GROMACS .gro file of C-alpha atoms in nm:
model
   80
    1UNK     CA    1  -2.689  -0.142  -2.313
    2UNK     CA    2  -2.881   0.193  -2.403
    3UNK     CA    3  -3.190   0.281  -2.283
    4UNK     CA    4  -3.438   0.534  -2.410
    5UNK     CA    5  -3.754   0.610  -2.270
    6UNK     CA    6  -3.970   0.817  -2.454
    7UNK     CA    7  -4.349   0.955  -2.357
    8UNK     CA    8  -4.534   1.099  -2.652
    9UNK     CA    9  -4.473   1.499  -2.457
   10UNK     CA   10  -4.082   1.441  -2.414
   11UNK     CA   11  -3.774   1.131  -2.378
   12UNK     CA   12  -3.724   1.121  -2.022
   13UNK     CA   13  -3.407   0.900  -2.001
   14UNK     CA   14  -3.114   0.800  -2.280
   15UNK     CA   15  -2.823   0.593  -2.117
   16UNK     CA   16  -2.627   0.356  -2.072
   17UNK     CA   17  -2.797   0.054  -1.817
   18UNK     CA   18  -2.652  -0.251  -1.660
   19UNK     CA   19  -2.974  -0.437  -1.608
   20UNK     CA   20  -3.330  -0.268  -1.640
   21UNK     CA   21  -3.668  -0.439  -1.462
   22UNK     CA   22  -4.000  -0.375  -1.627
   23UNK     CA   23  -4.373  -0.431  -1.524
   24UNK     CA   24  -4.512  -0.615  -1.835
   25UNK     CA   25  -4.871  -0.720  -1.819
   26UNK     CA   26  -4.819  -1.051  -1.774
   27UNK     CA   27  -4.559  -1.012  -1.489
   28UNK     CA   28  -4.271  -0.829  -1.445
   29UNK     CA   29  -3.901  -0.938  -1.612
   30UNK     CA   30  -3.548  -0.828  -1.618
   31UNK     CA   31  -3.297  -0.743  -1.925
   32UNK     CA   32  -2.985  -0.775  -1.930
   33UNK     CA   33  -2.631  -0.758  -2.198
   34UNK     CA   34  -2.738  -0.942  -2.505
   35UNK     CA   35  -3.017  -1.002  -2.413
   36UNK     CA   36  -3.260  -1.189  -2.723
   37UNK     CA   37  -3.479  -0.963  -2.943
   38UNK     CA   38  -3.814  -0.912  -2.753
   39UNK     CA   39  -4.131  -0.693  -2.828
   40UNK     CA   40  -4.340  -0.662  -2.489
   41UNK     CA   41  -4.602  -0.467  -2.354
   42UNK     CA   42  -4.580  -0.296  -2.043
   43UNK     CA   43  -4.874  -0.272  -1.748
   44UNK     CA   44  -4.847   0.034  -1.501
   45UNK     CA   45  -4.522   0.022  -1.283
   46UNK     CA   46  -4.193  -0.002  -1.228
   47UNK     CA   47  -3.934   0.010  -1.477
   48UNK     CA   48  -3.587  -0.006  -1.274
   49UNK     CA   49  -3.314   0.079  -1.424
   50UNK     CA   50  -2.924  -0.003  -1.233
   51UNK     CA   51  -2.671   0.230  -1.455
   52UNK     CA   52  -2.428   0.026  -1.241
   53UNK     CA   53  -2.307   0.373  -1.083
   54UNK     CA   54  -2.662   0.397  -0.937
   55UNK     CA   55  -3.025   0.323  -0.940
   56UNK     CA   56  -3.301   0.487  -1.073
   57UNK     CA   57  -3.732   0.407  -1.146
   58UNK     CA   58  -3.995   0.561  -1.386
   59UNK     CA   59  -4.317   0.472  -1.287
   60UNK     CA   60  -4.477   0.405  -1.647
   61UNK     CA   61  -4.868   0.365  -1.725
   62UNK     CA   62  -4.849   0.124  -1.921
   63UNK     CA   63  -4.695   0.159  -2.287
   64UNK     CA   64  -4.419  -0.106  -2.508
   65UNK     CA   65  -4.086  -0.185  -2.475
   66UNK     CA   66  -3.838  -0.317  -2.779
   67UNK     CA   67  -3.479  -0.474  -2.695
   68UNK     CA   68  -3.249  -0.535  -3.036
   69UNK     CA   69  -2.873  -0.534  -3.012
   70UNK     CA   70  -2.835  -0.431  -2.687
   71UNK     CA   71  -3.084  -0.102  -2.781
   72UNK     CA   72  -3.391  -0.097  -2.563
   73UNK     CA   73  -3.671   0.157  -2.624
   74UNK     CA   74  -3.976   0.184  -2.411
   75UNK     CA   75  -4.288   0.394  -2.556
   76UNK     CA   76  -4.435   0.484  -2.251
   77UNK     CA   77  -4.836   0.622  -2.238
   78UNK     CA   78  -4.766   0.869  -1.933
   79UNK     CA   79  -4.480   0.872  -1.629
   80UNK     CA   80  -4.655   0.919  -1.306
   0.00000   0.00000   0.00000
């Protein structure tokens, strides 16, 4: 899948992802390959993202997150 997450100052990651966690405000969930079309909001937290050569985390402040054919972009407010 790629990933983009973009702050309104810069994008702070664009990649390829095996499986990506995220804190929405009603609790947190997991995407994965083909995953179904979703529009979410995010609360402050984690986002996790496995690149399957590795692991990496953002901690967002809250913001949205889009997944469409295997594209996911998160507006994040602010990384911490």
């Amino acid at each position: 899948m790629n990933l983009e997450i973009i702050t309104p100052d810069k994008k702070v990651f664009a990649g390829e992802a095996v499986s990506v966690t995220f804190p929405g405000t009603e609790g947190q969930f997991q995407v994965l390959n083909n995953h179904a079309p979703l529009v979410s909001t995010l609360g402050k937290g984690e986002v996790l993202i496995d690149t399957g050569s590795g692991r990496q985390s953002y901690t967002v402040d809250g913001g949205v997150v889009e997944v469409l054919n295997n594209n996911i972009l998160v507006l994040a407010e602010a990384i911490l």
